[in-house]
mmCIF file with all atom_site columns, N, CA and C in Angstrom:
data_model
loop_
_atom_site.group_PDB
_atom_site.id
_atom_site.type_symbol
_atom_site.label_atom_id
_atom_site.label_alt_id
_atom_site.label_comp_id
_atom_site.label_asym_id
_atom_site.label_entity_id
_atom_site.label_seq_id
_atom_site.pdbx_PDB_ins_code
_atom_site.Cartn_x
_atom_site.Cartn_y
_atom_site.Cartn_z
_atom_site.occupancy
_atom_site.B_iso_or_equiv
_atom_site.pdbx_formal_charge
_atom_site.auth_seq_id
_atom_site.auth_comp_id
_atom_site.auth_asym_id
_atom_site.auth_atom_id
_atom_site.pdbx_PDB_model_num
ATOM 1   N N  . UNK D 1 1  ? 167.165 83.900 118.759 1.00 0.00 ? 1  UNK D N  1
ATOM 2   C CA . UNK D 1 1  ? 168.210 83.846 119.761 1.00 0.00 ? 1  UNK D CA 1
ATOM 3   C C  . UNK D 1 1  ? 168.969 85.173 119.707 1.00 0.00 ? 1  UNK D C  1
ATOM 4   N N  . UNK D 1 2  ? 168.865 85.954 120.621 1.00 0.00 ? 2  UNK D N  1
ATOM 5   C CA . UNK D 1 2  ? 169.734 87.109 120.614 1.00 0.00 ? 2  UNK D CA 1
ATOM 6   C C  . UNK D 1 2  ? 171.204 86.640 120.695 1.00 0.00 ? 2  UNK D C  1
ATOM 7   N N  . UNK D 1 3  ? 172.373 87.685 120.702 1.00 0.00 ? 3  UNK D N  1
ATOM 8   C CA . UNK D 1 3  ? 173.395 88.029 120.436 1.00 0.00 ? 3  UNK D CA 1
ATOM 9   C C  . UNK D 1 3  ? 174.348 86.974 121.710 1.00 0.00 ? 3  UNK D C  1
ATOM 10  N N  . UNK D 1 4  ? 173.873 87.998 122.962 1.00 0.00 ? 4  UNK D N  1
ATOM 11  C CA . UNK D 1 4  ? 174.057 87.258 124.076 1.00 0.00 ? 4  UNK D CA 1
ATOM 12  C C  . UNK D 1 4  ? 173.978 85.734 124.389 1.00 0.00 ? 4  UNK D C  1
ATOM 13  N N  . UNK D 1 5  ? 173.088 85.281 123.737 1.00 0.00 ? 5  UNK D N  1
ATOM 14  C CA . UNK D 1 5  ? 172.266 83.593 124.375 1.00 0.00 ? 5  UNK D CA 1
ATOM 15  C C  . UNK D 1 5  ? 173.612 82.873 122.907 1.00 0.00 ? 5  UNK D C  1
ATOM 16  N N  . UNK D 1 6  ? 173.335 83.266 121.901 1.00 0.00 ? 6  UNK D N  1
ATOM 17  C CA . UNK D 1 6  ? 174.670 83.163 121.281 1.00 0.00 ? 6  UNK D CA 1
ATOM 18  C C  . UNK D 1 6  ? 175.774 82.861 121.427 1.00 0.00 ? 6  UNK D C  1
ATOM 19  N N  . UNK D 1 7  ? 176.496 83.887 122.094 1.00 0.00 ? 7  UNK D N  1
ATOM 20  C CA . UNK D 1 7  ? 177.719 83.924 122.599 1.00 0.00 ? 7  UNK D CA 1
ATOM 21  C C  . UNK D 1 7  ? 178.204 83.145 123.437 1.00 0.00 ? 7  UNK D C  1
ATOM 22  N N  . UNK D 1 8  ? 177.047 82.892 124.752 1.00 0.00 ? 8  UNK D N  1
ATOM 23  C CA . UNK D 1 8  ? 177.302 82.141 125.937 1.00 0.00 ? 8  UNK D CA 1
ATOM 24  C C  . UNK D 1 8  ? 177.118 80.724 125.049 1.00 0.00 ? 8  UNK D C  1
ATOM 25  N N  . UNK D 1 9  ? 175.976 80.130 124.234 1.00 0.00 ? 9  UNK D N  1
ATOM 26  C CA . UNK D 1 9  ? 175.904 78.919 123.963 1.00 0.00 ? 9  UNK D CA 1
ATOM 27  C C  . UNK D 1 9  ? 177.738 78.478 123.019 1.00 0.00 ? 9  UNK D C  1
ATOM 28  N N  . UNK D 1 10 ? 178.045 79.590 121.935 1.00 0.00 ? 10 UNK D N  1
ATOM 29  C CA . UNK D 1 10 ? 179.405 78.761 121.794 1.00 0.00 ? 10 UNK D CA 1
ATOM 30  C C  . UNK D 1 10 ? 180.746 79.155 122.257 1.00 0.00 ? 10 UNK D C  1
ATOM 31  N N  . UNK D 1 11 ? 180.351 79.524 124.119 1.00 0.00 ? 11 UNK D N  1
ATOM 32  C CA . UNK D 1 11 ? 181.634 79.467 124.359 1.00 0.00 ? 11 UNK D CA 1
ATOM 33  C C  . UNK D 1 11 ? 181.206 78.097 125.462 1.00 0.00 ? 11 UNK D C  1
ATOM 34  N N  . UNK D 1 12 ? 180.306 77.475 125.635 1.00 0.00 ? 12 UNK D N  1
ATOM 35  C CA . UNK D 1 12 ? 180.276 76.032 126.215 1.00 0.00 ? 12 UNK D CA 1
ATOM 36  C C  . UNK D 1 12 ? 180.478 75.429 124.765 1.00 0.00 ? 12 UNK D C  1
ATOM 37  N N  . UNK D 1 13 ? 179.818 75.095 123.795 1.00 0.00 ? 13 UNK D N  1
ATOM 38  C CA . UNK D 1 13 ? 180.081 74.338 122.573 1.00 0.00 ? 13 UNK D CA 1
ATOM 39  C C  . UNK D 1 13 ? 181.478 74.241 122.152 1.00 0.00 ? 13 UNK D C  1
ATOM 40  N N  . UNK D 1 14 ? 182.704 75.464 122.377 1.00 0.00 ? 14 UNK D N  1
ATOM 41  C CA . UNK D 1 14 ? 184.002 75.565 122.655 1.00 0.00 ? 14 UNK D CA 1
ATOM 42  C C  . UNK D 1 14 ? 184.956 74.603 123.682 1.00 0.00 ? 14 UNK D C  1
ATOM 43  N N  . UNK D 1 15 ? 184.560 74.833 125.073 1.00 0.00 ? 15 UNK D N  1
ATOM 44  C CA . UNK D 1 15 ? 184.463 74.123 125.915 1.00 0.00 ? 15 UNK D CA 1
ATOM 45  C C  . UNK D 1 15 ? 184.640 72.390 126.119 1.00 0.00 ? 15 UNK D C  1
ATOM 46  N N  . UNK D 1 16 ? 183.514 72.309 125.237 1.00 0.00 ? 16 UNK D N  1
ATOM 47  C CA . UNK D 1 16 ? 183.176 71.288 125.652 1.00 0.00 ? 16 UNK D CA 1
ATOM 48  C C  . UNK D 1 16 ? 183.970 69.858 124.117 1.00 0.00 ? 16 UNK D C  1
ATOM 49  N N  . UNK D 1 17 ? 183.981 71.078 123.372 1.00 0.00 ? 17 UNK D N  1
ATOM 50  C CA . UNK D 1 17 ? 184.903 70.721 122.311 1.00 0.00 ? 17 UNK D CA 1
ATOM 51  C C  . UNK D 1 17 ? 186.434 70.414 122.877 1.00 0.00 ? 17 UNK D C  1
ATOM 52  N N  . UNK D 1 18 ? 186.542 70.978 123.819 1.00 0.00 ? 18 UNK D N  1
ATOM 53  C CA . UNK D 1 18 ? 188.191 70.943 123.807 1.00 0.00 ? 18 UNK D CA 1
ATOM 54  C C  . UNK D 1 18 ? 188.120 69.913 125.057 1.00 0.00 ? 18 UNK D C  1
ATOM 55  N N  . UNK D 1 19 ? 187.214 69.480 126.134 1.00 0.00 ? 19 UNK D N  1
ATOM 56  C CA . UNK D 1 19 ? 187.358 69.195 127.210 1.00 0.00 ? 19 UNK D CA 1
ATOM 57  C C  . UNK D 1 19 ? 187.054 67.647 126.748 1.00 0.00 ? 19 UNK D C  1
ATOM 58  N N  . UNK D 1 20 ? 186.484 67.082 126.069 1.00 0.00 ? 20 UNK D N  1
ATOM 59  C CA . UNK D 1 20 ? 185.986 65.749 125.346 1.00 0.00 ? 20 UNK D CA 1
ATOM 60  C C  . UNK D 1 20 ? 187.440 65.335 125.179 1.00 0.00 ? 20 UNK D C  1
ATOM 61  N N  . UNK D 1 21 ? 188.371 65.475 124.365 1.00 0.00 ? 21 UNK D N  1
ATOM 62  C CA . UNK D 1 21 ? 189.397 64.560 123.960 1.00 0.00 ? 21 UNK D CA 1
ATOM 63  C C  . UNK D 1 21 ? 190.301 65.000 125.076 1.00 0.00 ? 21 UNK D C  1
ATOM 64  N N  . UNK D 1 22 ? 190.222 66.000 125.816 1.00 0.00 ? 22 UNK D N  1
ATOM 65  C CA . UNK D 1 22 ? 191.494 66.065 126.941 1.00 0.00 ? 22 UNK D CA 1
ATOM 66  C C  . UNK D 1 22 ? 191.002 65.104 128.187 1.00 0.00 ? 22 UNK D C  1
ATOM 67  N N  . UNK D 1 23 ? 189.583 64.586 127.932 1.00 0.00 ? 23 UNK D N  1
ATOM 68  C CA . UNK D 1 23 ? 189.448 63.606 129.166 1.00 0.00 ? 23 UNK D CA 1
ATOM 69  C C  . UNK D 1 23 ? 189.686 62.186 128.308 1.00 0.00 ? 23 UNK D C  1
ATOM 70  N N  . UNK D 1 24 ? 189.325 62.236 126.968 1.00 0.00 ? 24 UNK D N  1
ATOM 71  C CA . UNK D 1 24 ? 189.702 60.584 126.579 1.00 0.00 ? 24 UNK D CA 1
ATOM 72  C C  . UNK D 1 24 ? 191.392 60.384 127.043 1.00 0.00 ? 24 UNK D C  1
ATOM 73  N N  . UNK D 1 25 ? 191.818 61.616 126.601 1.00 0.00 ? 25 UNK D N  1
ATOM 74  C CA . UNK D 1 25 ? 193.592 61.725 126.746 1.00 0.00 ? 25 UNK D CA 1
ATOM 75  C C  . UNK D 1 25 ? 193.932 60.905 128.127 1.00 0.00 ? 25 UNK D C  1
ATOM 76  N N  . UNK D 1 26 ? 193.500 62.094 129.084 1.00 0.00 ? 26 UNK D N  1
ATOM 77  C CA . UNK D 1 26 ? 193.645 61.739 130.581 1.00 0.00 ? 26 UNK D CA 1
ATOM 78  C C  . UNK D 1 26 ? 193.624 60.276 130.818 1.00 0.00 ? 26 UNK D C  1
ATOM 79  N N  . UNK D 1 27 ? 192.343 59.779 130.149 1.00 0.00 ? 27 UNK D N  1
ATOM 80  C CA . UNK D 1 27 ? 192.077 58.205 130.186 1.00 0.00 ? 27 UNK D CA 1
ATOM 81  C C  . UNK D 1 27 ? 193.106 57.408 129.886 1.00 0.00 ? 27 UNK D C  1
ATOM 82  N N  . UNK D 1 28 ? 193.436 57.860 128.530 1.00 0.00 ? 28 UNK D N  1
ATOM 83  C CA . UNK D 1 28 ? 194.722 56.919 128.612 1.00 0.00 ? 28 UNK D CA 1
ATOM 84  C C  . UNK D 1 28 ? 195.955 56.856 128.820 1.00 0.00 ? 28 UNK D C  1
ATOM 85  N N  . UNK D 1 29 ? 196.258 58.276 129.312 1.00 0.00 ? 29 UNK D N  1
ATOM 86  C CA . UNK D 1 29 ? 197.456 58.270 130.248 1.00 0.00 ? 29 UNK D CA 1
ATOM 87  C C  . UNK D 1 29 ? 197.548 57.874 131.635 1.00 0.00 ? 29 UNK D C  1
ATOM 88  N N  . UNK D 1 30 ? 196.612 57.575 132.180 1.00 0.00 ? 30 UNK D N  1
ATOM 89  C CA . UNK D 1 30 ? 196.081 56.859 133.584 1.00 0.00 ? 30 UNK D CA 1
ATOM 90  C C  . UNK D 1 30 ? 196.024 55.349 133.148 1.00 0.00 ? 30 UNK D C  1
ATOM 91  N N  . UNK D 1 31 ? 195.813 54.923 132.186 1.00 0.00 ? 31 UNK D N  1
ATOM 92  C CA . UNK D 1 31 ? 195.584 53.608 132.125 1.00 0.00 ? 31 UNK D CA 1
ATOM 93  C C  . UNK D 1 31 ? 196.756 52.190 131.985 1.00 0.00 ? 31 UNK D C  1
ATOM 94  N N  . UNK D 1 32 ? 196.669 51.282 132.518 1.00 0.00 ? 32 UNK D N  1
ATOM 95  C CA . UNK D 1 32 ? 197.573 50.443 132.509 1.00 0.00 ? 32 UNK D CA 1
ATOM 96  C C  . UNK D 1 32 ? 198.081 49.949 130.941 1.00 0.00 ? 32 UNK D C  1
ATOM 97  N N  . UNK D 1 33 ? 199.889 49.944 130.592 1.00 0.00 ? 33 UNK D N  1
ATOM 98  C CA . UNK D 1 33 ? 199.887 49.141 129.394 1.00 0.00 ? 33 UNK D CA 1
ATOM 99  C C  . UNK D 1 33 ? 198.910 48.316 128.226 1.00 0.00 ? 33 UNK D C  1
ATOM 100 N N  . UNK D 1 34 ? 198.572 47.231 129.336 1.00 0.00 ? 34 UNK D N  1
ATOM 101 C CA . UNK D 1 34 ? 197.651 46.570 128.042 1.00 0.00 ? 34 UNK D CA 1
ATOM 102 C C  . UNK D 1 34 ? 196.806 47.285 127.862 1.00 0.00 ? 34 UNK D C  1
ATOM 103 N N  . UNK D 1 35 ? 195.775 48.084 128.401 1.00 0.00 ? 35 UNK D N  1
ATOM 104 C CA . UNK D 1 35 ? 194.609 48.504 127.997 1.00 0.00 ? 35 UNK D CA 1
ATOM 105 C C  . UNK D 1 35 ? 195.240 49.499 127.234 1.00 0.00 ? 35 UNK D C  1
ATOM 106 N N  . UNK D 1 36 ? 196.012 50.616 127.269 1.00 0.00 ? 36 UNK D N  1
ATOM 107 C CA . UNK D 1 36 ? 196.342 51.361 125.971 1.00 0.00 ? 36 UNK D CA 1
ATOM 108 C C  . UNK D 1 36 ? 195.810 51.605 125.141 1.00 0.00 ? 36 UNK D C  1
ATOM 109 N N  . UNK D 1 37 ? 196.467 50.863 123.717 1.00 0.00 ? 37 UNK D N  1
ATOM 110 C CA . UNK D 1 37 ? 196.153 50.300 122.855 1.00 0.00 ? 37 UNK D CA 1
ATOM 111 C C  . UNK D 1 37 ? 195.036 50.239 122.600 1.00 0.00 ? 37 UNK D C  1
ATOM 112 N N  . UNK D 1 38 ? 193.856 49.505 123.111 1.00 0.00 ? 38 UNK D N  1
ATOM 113 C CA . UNK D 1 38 ? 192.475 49.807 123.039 1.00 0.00 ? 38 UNK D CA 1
ATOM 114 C C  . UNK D 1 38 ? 192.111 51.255 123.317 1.00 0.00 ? 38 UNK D C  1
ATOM 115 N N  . UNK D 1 39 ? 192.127 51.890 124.012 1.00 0.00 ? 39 UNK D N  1
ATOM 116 C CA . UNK D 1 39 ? 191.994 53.377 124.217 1.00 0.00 ? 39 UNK D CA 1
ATOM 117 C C  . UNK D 1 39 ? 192.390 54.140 123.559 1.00 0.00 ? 39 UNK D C  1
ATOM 118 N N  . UNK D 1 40 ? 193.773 53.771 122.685 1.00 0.00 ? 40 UNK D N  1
ATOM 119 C CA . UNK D 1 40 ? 194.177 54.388 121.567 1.00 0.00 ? 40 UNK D CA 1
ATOM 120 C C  . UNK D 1 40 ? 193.330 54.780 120.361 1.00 0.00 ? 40 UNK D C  1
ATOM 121 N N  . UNK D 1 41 ? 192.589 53.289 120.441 1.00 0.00 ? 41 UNK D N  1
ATOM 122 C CA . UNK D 1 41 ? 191.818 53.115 118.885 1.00 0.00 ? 41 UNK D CA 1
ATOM 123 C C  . UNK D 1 41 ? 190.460 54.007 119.425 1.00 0.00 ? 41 UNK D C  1
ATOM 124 N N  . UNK D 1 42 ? 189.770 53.618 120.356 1.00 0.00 ? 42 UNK D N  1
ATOM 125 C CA . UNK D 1 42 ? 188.550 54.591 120.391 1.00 0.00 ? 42 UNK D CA 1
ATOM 126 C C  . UNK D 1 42 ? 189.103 56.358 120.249 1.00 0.00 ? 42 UNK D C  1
ATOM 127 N N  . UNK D 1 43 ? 190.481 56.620 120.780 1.00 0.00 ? 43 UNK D N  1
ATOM 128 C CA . UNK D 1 43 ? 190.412 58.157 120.606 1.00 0.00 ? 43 UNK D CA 1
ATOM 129 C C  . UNK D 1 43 ? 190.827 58.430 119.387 1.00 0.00 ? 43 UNK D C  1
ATOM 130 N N  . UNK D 1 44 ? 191.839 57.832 118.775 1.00 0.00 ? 44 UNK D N  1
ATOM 131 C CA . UNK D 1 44 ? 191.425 57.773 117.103 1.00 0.00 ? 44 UNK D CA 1
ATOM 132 C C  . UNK D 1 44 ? 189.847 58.022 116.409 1.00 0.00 ? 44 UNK D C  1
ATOM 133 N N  . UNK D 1 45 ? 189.248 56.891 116.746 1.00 0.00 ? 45 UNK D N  1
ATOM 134 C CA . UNK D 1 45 ? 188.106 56.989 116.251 1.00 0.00 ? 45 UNK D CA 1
ATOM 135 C C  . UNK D 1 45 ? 187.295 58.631 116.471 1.00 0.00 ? 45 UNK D C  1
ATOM 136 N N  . UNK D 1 46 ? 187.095 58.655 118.015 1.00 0.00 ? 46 UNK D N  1
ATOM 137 C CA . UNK D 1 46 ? 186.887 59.855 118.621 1.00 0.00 ? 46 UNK D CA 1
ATOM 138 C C  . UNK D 1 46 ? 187.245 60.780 117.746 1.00 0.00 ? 46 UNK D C  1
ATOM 139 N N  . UNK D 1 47 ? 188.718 61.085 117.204 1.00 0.00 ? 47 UNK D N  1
ATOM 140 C CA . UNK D 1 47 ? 189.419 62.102 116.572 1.00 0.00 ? 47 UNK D CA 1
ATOM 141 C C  . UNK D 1 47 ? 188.558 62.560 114.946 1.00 0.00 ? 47 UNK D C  1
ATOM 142 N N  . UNK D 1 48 ? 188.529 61.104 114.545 1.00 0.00 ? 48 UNK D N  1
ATOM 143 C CA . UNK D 1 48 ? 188.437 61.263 113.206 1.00 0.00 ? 48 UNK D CA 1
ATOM 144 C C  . UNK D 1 48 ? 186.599 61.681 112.822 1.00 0.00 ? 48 UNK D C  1
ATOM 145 N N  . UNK D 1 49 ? 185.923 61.099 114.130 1.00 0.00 ? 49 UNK D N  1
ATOM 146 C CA . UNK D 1 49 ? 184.378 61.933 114.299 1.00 0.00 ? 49 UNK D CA 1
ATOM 147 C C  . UNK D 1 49 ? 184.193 63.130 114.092 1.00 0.00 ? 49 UNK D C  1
ATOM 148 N N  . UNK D 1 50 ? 184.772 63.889 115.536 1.00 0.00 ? 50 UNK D N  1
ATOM 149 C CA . UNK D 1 50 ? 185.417 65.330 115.569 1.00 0.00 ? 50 UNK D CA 1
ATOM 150 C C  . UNK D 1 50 ? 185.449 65.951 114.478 1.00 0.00 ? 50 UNK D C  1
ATOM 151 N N  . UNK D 1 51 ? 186.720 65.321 113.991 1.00 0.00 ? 51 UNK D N  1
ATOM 152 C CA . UNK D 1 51 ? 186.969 66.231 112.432 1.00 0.00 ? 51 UNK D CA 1
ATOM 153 C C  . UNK D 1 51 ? 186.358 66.337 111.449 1.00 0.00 ? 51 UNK D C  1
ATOM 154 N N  . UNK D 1 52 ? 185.536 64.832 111.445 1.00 0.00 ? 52 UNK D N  1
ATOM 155 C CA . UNK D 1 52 ? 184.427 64.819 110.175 1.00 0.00 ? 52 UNK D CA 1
ATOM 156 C C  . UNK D 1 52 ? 183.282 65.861 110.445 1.00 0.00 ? 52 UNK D C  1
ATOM 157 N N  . UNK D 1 53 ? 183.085 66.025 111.669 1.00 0.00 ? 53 UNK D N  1
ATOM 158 C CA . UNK D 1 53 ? 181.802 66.859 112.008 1.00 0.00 ? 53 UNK D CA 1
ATOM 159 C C  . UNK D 1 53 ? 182.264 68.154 111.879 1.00 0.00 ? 53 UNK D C  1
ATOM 160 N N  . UNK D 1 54 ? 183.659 68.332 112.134 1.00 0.00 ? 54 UNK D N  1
ATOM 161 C CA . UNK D 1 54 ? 183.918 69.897 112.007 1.00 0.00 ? 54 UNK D CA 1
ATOM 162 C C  . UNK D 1 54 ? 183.860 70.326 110.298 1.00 0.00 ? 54 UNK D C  1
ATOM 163 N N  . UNK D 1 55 ? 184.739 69.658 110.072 1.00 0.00 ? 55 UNK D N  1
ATOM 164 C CA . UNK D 1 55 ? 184.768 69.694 108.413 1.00 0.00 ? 55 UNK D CA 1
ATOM 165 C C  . UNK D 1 55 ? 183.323 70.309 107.742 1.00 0.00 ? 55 UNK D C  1
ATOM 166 N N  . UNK D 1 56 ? 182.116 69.262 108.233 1.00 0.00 ? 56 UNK D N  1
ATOM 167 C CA . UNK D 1 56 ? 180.776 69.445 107.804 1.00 0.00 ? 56 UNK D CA 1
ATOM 168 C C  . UNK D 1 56 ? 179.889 70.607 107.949 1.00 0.00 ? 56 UNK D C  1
ATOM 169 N N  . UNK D 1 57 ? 180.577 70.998 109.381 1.00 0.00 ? 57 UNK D N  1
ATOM 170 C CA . UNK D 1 57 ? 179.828 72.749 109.892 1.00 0.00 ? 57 UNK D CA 1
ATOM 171 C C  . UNK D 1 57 ? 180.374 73.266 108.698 1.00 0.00 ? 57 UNK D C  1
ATOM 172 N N  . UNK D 1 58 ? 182.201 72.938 108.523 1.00 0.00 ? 58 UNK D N  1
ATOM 173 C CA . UNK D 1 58 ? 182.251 74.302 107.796 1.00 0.00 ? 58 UNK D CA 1
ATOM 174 C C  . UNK D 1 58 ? 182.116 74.248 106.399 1.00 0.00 ? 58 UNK D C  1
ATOM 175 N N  . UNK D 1 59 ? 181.793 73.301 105.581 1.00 0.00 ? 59 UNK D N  1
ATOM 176 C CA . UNK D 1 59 ? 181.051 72.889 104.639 1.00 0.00 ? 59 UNK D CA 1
ATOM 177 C C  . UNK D 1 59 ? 179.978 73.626 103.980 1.00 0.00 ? 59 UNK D C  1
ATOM 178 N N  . UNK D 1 60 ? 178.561 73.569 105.328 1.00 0.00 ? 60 UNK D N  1
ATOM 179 C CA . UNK D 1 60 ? 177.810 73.672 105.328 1.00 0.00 ? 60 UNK D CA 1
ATOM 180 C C  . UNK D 1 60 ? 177.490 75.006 105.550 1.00 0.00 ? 60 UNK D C  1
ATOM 181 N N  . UNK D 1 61 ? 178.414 76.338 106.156 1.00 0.00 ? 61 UNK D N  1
ATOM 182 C CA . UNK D 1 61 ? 178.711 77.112 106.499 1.00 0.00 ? 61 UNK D CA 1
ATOM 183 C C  . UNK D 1 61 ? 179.148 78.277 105.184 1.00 0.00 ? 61 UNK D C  1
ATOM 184 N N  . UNK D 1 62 ? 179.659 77.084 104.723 1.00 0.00 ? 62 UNK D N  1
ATOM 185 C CA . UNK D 1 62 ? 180.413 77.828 103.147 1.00 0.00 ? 62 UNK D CA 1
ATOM 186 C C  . UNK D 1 62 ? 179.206 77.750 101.992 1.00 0.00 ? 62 UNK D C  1
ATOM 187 N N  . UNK D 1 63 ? 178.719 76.952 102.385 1.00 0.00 ? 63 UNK D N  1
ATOM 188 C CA . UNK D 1 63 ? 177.419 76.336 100.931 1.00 0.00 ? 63 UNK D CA 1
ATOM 189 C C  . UNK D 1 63 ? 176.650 77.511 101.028 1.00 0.00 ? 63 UNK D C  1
ATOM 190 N N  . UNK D 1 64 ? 176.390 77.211 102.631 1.00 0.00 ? 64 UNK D N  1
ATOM 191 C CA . UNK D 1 64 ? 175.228 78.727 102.660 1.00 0.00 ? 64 UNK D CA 1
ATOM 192 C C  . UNK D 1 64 ? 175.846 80.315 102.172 1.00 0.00 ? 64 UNK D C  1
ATOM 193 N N  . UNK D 1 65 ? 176.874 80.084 102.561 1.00 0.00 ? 65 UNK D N  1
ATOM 194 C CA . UNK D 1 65 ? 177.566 81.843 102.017 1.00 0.00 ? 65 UNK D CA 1
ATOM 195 C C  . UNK D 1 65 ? 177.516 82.293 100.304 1.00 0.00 ? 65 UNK D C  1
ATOM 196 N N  . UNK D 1 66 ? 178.050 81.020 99.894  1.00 0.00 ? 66 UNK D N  1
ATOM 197 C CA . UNK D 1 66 ? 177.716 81.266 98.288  1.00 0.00 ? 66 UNK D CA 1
ATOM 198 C C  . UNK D 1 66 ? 176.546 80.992 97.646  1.00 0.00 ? 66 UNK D C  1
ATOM 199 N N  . UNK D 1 67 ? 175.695 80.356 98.143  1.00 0.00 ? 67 UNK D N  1
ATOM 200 C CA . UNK D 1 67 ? 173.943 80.517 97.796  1.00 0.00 ? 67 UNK D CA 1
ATOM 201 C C  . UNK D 1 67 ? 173.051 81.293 98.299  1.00 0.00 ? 67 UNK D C  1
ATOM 202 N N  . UNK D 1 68 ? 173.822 82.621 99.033  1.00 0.00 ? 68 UNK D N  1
ATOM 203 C CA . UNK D 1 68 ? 172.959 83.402 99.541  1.00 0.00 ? 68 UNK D CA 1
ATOM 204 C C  . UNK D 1 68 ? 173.569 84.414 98.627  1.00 0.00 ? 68 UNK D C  1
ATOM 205 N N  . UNK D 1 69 ? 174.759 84.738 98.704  1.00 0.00 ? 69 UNK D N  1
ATOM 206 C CA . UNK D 1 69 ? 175.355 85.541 97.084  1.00 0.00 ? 69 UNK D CA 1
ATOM 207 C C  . UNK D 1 69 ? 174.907 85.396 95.751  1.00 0.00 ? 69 UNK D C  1
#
């Protein structure tokens, strides 16, 4: 993958990172009282995915830096 094909792939992977929880958001600021609450808990959930997966890139990111040293 050149430099270019790179660049363009994580500025959608960026994107699309940030555009995922600003539409769960949207969701539940559009949504009636009772349902809320339920919408709450999936973007929680949502949240805590996210972070676990980010966490793991950079994990995995770091493992490789000091086993290539």
């Amino acid at each position: 993958m050149d430099t270019n094909s790179l660049i363009i792939w994580s500025m959608g992977v960026v994107l699309i990172a940030i555009g995922v929880p600003l539409f769960y958001l949207a969701r539940y600021l559009s949504a009636p009282e009772d349902k809320k609450k339920q919408k709450v808990r999936s973007l929680k959930v949502l949240a805590i995915v996210w972070m676990t997966v980010g966490v793991m890139i950079y994990l995995g990111v770091f493992i490789r830096l000091i086993l290539n040293n």
